[in-house]
CSV table of C-alpha atoms and ligand atoms in Angstrom, one decimal:
chain,number,residue,atom,x,y,z
A,913,UNK,CA,84.4,54.0,2.8
A,914,UNK,CA,86.2,50.6,3.0
A,915,UNK,CA,84.2,47.7,4.4
A,916,UNK,CA,85.8,44.5,5.4
A,917,UNK,CA,83.0,41.9,5.4
A,918,UNK,CA,83.9,38.7,7.3
A,919,UNK,CA,81.7,35.7,6.6
A,920,UNK,CA,81.7,32.0,6.2
A,921,UNK,CA,79.4,32.4,3.1
A,922,UNK,CA,81.1,35.0,0.8
A,923,UNK,CA,79.0,33.7,-2.1
A,924,UNK,CA,75.9,35.0,-0.3
A,925,UNK,CA,76.8,38.5,-1.3
A,926,UNK,CA,77.4,38.2,-5.0
A,927,UNK,CA,73.8,38.9,-6.1
A,928,UNK,CA,73.1,41.8,-3.6
A,929,UNK,CA,76.4,43.6,-4.1
A,930,UNK,CA,75.9,43.4,-7.9
A,931,UNK,CA,72.5,45.0,-7.9
A,932,UNK,CA,70.9,48.5,-7.5
A,933,UNK,CA,72.4,51.1,-5.1
A,934,UNK,CA,75.1,48.8,-3.6
A,935,UNK,CA,76.4,48.0,-7.1
A,936,UNK,CA,76.5,51.7,-8.1
A,937,UNK,CA,78.2,52.7,-4.9
A,938,UNK,CA,80.9,50.1,-5.5
A,939,UNK,CA,81.3,51.1,-9.2
A,940,UNK,CA,81.6,54.8,-8.3
A,941,UNK,CA,84.2,53.8,-5.7
A,942,UNK,CA,82.3,55.5,-2.9
A,943,UNK,CA,82.5,52.1,-1.2
A,944,UNK,CA,85.1,49.3,-1.4
A,945,UNK,CA,83.9,46.0,-0.1
A,946,UNK,CA,86.5,43.4,0.8
A,947,UNK,CA,84.9,40.0,1.3
A,948,UNK,CA,86.9,37.9,3.7
A,949,UNK,CA,86.1,34.2,4.0
A,950,UNK,CA,86.7,33.3,7.6
A,951,UNK,CA,87.1,29.7,6.5
A,952,UNK,CA,90.3,30.6,4.8
A,953,UNK,CA,91.8,31.3,8.2
A,954,UNK,CA,90.9,27.9,9.6
A,955,UNK,CA,94.1,25.9,10.3
A,956,UNK,CA,92.8,22.3,10.1
A,957,UNK,CA,92.4,20.4,6.8
A,958,UNK,CA,88.6,20.4,7.0
A,959,UNK,CA,88.6,24.2,7.4
A,960,UNK,CA,86.5,24.0,10.5
A,961,UNK,CA,85.0,27.2,11.9
A,962,UNK,CA,82.6,25.9,14.5
A,963,UNK,CA,82.6,23.5,17.4
A,964,UNK,CA,80.4,22.2,20.2
A,965,UNK,CA,80.0,24.6,23.2
A,966,UNK,CA,82.0,23.9,26.4
A,967,UNK,CA,79.5,23.0,29.1
A,968,UNK,CA,77.2,21.2,26.7
A,969,UNK,CA,73.9,22.3,25.3
A,970,UNK,CA,72.7,22.2,21.7
A,971,UNK,CA,74.0,24.0,18.7
A,972,UNK,CA,77.5,25.0,17.5
A,973,UNK,CA,79.7,28.0,18.4
A,974,UNK,CA,81.9,29.9,16.1
A,975,UNK,CA,85.5,29.2,17.0
A,976,UNK,CA,87.8,32.0,18.1
A,977,UNK,CA,90.9,31.0,16.1
A,978,UNK,CA,89.8,31.4,12.4
A,979,UNK,CA,87.9,34.6,13.3
A,980,UNK,CA,90.9,36.0,15.2
A,981,UNK,CA,93.2,35.5,12.2
A,982,UNK,CA,90.6,36.9,9.8
A,983,UNK,CA,90.3,40.0,11.9
A,984,UNK,CA,94.0,40.3,12.3
A,985,UNK,CA,94.3,40.3,8.5
A,986,UNK,CA,92.1,43.4,8.1
A,987,UNK,CA,92.5,45.4,11.3
A,988,UNK,CA,95.6,47.6,11.1
A,989,UNK,CA,95.4,50.1,13.9
A,990,UNK,CA,92.9,48.5,16.3
A,991,UNK,CA,91.0,51.8,15.9
A,992,UNK,CA,88.7,50.5,13.2
A,993,UNK,CA,85.0,50.2,14.1
A,994,UNK,CA,84.1,46.6,14.3
A,995,UNK,CA,80.5,45.4,14.3
A,996,UNK,CA,79.4,41.9,14.7
A,997,UNK,CA,75.8,40.8,13.9
A,998,UNK,CA,74.1,39.2,16.8
A,999,UNK,CA,70.4,38.6,17.6
A,1000,UNK,CA,71.3,39.8,21.1
A,1001,UNK,CA,73.0,43.0,20.1
A,1002,UNK,CA,72.0,46.7,20.3
A,1003,UNK,CA,69.1,47.4,17.9
A,1004,UNK,CA,70.2,48.9,14.6
A,1005,UNK,CA,68.5,52.2,13.7
A,1006,UNK,CA,68.6,55.0,11.2
A,1007,UNK,CA,70.7,57.1,13.7
A,1008,UNK,CA,73.3,54.3,13.8
A,1009,UNK,CA,73.2,54.1,10.0
A,1010,UNK,CA,74.0,57.8,9.8
A,1011,UNK,CA,76.9,57.5,12.3
A,1012,UNK,CA,78.4,54.5,10.4
A,1013,UNK,CA,78.0,56.3,7.0
A,1014,UNK,CA,80.7,58.8,8.1
A,1015,UNK,CA,83.4,56.2,8.8
A,1016,UNK,CA,86.4,55.6,6.6
A,1017,UNK,CA,86.8,52.0,7.6
A,1018,UNK,CA,84.2,49.5,8.9
A,1019,UNK,CA,84.7,45.9,9.8
A,1020,UNK,CA,81.5,43.8,9.7
A,1021,UNK,CA,81.5,40.3,11.0
A,1022,UNK,CA,78.6,38.0,10.2
A,1023,UNK,CA,78.0,36.0,13.4
A,1024,UNK,CA,76.8,32.5,13.1
A,1025,UNK,CA,75.6,29.4,14.8
A,1026,UNK,CA,74.6,29.7,18.5
A,1027,UNK,CA,77.1,32.6,18.8
A,1028,UNK,CA,80.8,33.3,18.7
A,1029,UNK,CA,83.4,32.4,21.3
A,1030,UNK,CA,83.1,35.2,23.8
A,1031,UNK,CA,86.8,35.7,24.1
A,1032,UNK,CA,87.0,37.3,20.6
A,1033,UNK,CA,85.4,40.4,22.1
A,1034,UNK,CA,88.3,40.8,24.6
A,1035,UNK,CA,90.9,40.6,21.8
A,1036,UNK,CA,89.0,42.9,19.4
A,1037,UNK,CA,86.7,45.5,21.0
A,1038,UNK,CA,83.5,45.4,19.0
A,1039,UNK,CA,79.9,46.3,19.0
A,1040,UNK,CA,77.2,43.7,18.6
A,1041,UNK,CA,74.2,44.8,16.5
A,1042,UNK,CA,70.8,43.2,15.9
A,1043,UNK,CA,68.4,44.3,13.2
A,1044,UNK,CA,65.2,43.3,15.1
A,1045,UNK,CA,63.6,41.0,17.6
A,1046,UNK,CA,63.6,37.8,15.6
A,1047,UNK,CA,66.2,35.1,15.0
A,1048,UNK,CA,67.9,34.8,11.6
A,1049,UNK,CA,69.8,31.7,10.6
A,1050,UNK,CA,72.9,33.8,9.9
A,1051,UNK,CA,74.4,37.3,10.2
A,1052,UNK,CA,74.7,37.6,6.4
A,1053,UNK,CA,71.1,38.8,6.1
A,1054,UNK,CA,71.6,41.4,8.9
A,1055,UNK,CA,74.9,42.6,7.4
A,1056,UNK,CA,73.3,43.3,4.1
A,1057,UNK,CA,70.5,45.2,5.7
A,1058,UNK,CA,72.9,47.3,7.6
A,1059,UNK,CA,75.2,47.8,4.6
A,1060,UNK,CA,72.4,49.0,2.4
A,1061,UNK,CA,71.1,51.4,5.0
A,1062,UNK,CA,74.6,52.8,5.6
A,1063,UNK,CA,75.9,53.0,2.0
A,1064,UNK,CA,72.9,54.9,0.7
A,1065,UNK,CA,73.7,57.7,3.2
A,1066,UNK,CA,77.3,58.2,1.9
A,1067,UNK,CA,77.3,61.5,0.1
A,1068,UNK,CA,77.2,61.1,-3.7
A,1069,UNK,CA,75.8,57.5,-3.6
A,1070,UNK,CA,72.2,58.6,-4.2
A,1071,UNK,CA,71.4,61.0,-7.0
A,1072,UNK,CA,69.3,64.1,-6.3
A,1073,UNK,CA,66.1,62.4,-7.4
A,1074,UNK,CA,66.6,59.7,-4.7
A,1075,UNK,CA,67.8,62.0,-2.1
A,1076,UNK,CA,67.9,60.5,1.4
A,1077,UNK,CA,66.6,63.8,2.9
A,1078,UNK,CA,63.0,62.8,2.0
A,1079,UNK,CA,63.3,59.3,3.3
A,1080,UNK,CA,60.8,57.8,5.8
A,1081,UNK,CA,62.5,58.0,9.2
A,1082,UNK,CA,64.8,60.8,8.1
A,1083,UNK,CA,62.9,63.3,10.3
A,1084,UNK,CA,61.8,60.6,12.7
A,1085,UNK,CA,58.4,59.9,11.1
A,1086,UNK,CA,57.1,57.7,8.3
A,1087,UNK,CA,56.9,58.8,4.6
A,1088,UNK,CA,53.8,60.2,2.9
A,1089,UNK,CA,51.8,58.3,0.3
A,1090,UNK,CA,53.1,58.6,-3.3
A,1091,UNK,CA,51.4,58.6,-6.6
A,1092,UNK,CA,52.6,58.7,-10.2
A,1093,UNK,CA,51.0,58.6,-13.6
A,1094,UNK,CA,48.3,57.9,-14.7
A,1095,UNK,CA,46.2,60.4,-12.7
A,1096,UNK,CA,43.3,58.0,-12.8
A,1097,UNK,CA,43.3,54.2,-12.8
A,1098,UNK,CA,40.1,52.1,-12.7
A,1099,UNK,CA,38.3,55.0,-11.3
A,1100,UNK,CA,40.9,55.7,-8.6
A,1101,UNK,CA,42.0,59.3,-8.6
A,1102,UNK,CA,45.2,60.9,-7.3
A,1103,UNK,CA,44.5,63.4,-4.5
A,1104,UNK,CA,43.6,66.7,-6.2
A,1105,UNK,CA,46.1,68.7,-4.1
A,1106,UNK,CA,49.1,66.9,-5.8
A,1107,UNK,CA,47.9,68.1,-9.2
A,1108,UNK,CA,47.4,71.7,-8.0
A,1109,UNK,CA,50.9,72.9,-8.5
A,1110,UNK,CA,50.7,74.8,-5.1
A,1111,UNK,CA,53.9,73.7,-3.5
A,1112,UNK,CA,53.0,75.0,0.0
A,1113,UNK,CA,49.7,73.1,-0.1
A,1114,UNK,CA,51.4,70.0,-1.3
A,1115,UNK,CA,54.1,70.2,1.5
A,1116,UNK,CA,51.4,70.6,4.2
A,1117,UNK,CA,49.3,67.8,2.8
A,1118,UNK,CA,52.3,65.5,2.7
A,1119,UNK,CA,53.4,66.4,6.2
A,1120,UNK,CA,49.8,65.8,7.5
A,1121,UNK,CA,49.6,62.4,5.8
A,1122,UNK,CA,53.0,61.4,7.1
A,1123,UNK,CA,52.0,62.4,10.6
A,1124,UNK,CA,48.7,60.5,10.2
A,1125,UNK,CA,50.4,57.3,9.1
A,1126,UNK,CA,52.9,57.6,11.8
A,1127,UNK,CA,50.2,58.2,14.4
A,1128,UNK,CA,48.3,55.1,13.2
A,1129,UNK,CA,51.1,52.6,12.7
A,1130,UNK,CA,54.0,53.9,14.8
A,1131,UNK,CA,52.8,56.2,17.6
A,1132,UNK,CA,56.0,55.4,19.5
A,1133,UNK,CA,57.9,57.4,16.9
A,1134,UNK,CA,55.8,60.5,17.6
A,1135,UNK,CA,56.6,60.2,21.3
A,1136,UNK,CA,60.3,60.4,20.6
A,1137,UNK,CA,60.1,63.2,18.1
A,1138,UNK,CA,60.4,66.9,18.9
A,1139,UNK,CA,57.2,68.3,17.3
A,1140,UNK,CA,57.1,71.8,15.7
A,1141,UNK,CA,54.2,74.2,16.1
A,1142,UNK,CA,53.1,73.2,12.6
A,1143,UNK,CA,53.4,69.4,13.4
A,1144,UNK,CA,51.2,70.0,16.5
A,1145,UNK,CA,48.6,71.9,14.6
A,1146,UNK,CA,48.4,69.2,11.9
A,1147,UNK,CA,48.2,66.4,14.5
A,1148,UNK,CA,45.3,68.2,16.2
A,1149,UNK,CA,43.4,68.3,12.9
A,1150,UNK,CA,44.0,64.5,12.6
B,1542,6GU,CL1,72.2,40.6,13.6
B,1542,6GU,N1,71.7,38.0,13.7
B,1542,6GU,C1,70.9,37.0,13.8
B,1542,6GU,N2,71.4,35.7,13.7
B,1542,6GU,N3,69.6,37.1,14.0
B,1542,6GU,C2,69.1,38.3,14.1
B,1542,6GU,C3,69.9,39.4,13.9
B,1542,6GU,C4,71.2,39.2,13.7
B,1542,6GU,N4,69.2,40.5,14.1
B,1542,6GU,C5,68.0,40.1,14.3
B,1542,6GU,N5,67.9,38.7,14.3
């Protein structure tokens, strides 16, 4: 996948893109990230990318011109998926991450200030996406969150041991509690069943714990999920 990442703070990404899964995905060429500095497309000598809003009111608005030229430099066929971060956008989700992970080319714009000149959306059809109901100072944080969620779903990015199949949310519920060595620490023991070697028992225990945690902290997820006979039985026990 190729990702064109349009931002006024390209330096923001150097740490995150050089760590962990994103770093590995880039090194293995499963993802190519092209950082585009929107400021480079500003035409005045001060490299201005924001201005006061027409009609007054506080804050600054991202100007259309530099952003237009930045987009023009990366969009070839006008068929590319363009996403712009915005606190007012559609809520990002695991389903959206799955969809995006199948794309060959994604253009991600980090929105800024009080918003972006509305007219850009008429020249380049795009989707505005938010990562949650809170206000961030810039779209860079949101872009990184989305990028990480998407990239780890690209086949071959994660090894078998980290497989996305067992992720929380993968089946619409939260993950089960995990334990590793030592089997006892300060008197705290790992649940017996995990040491039993009985795979069927372990599977059922994990599913029950996952359902229980979901029931307690995110009951809304259970309402959306299609429950199997087994799920229903375990939930009744809870
Ligand atoms: Cl995508 N941008 C900003 N500025 N704030 C946000 C957001 C995005 N998602 C949640 N809050």
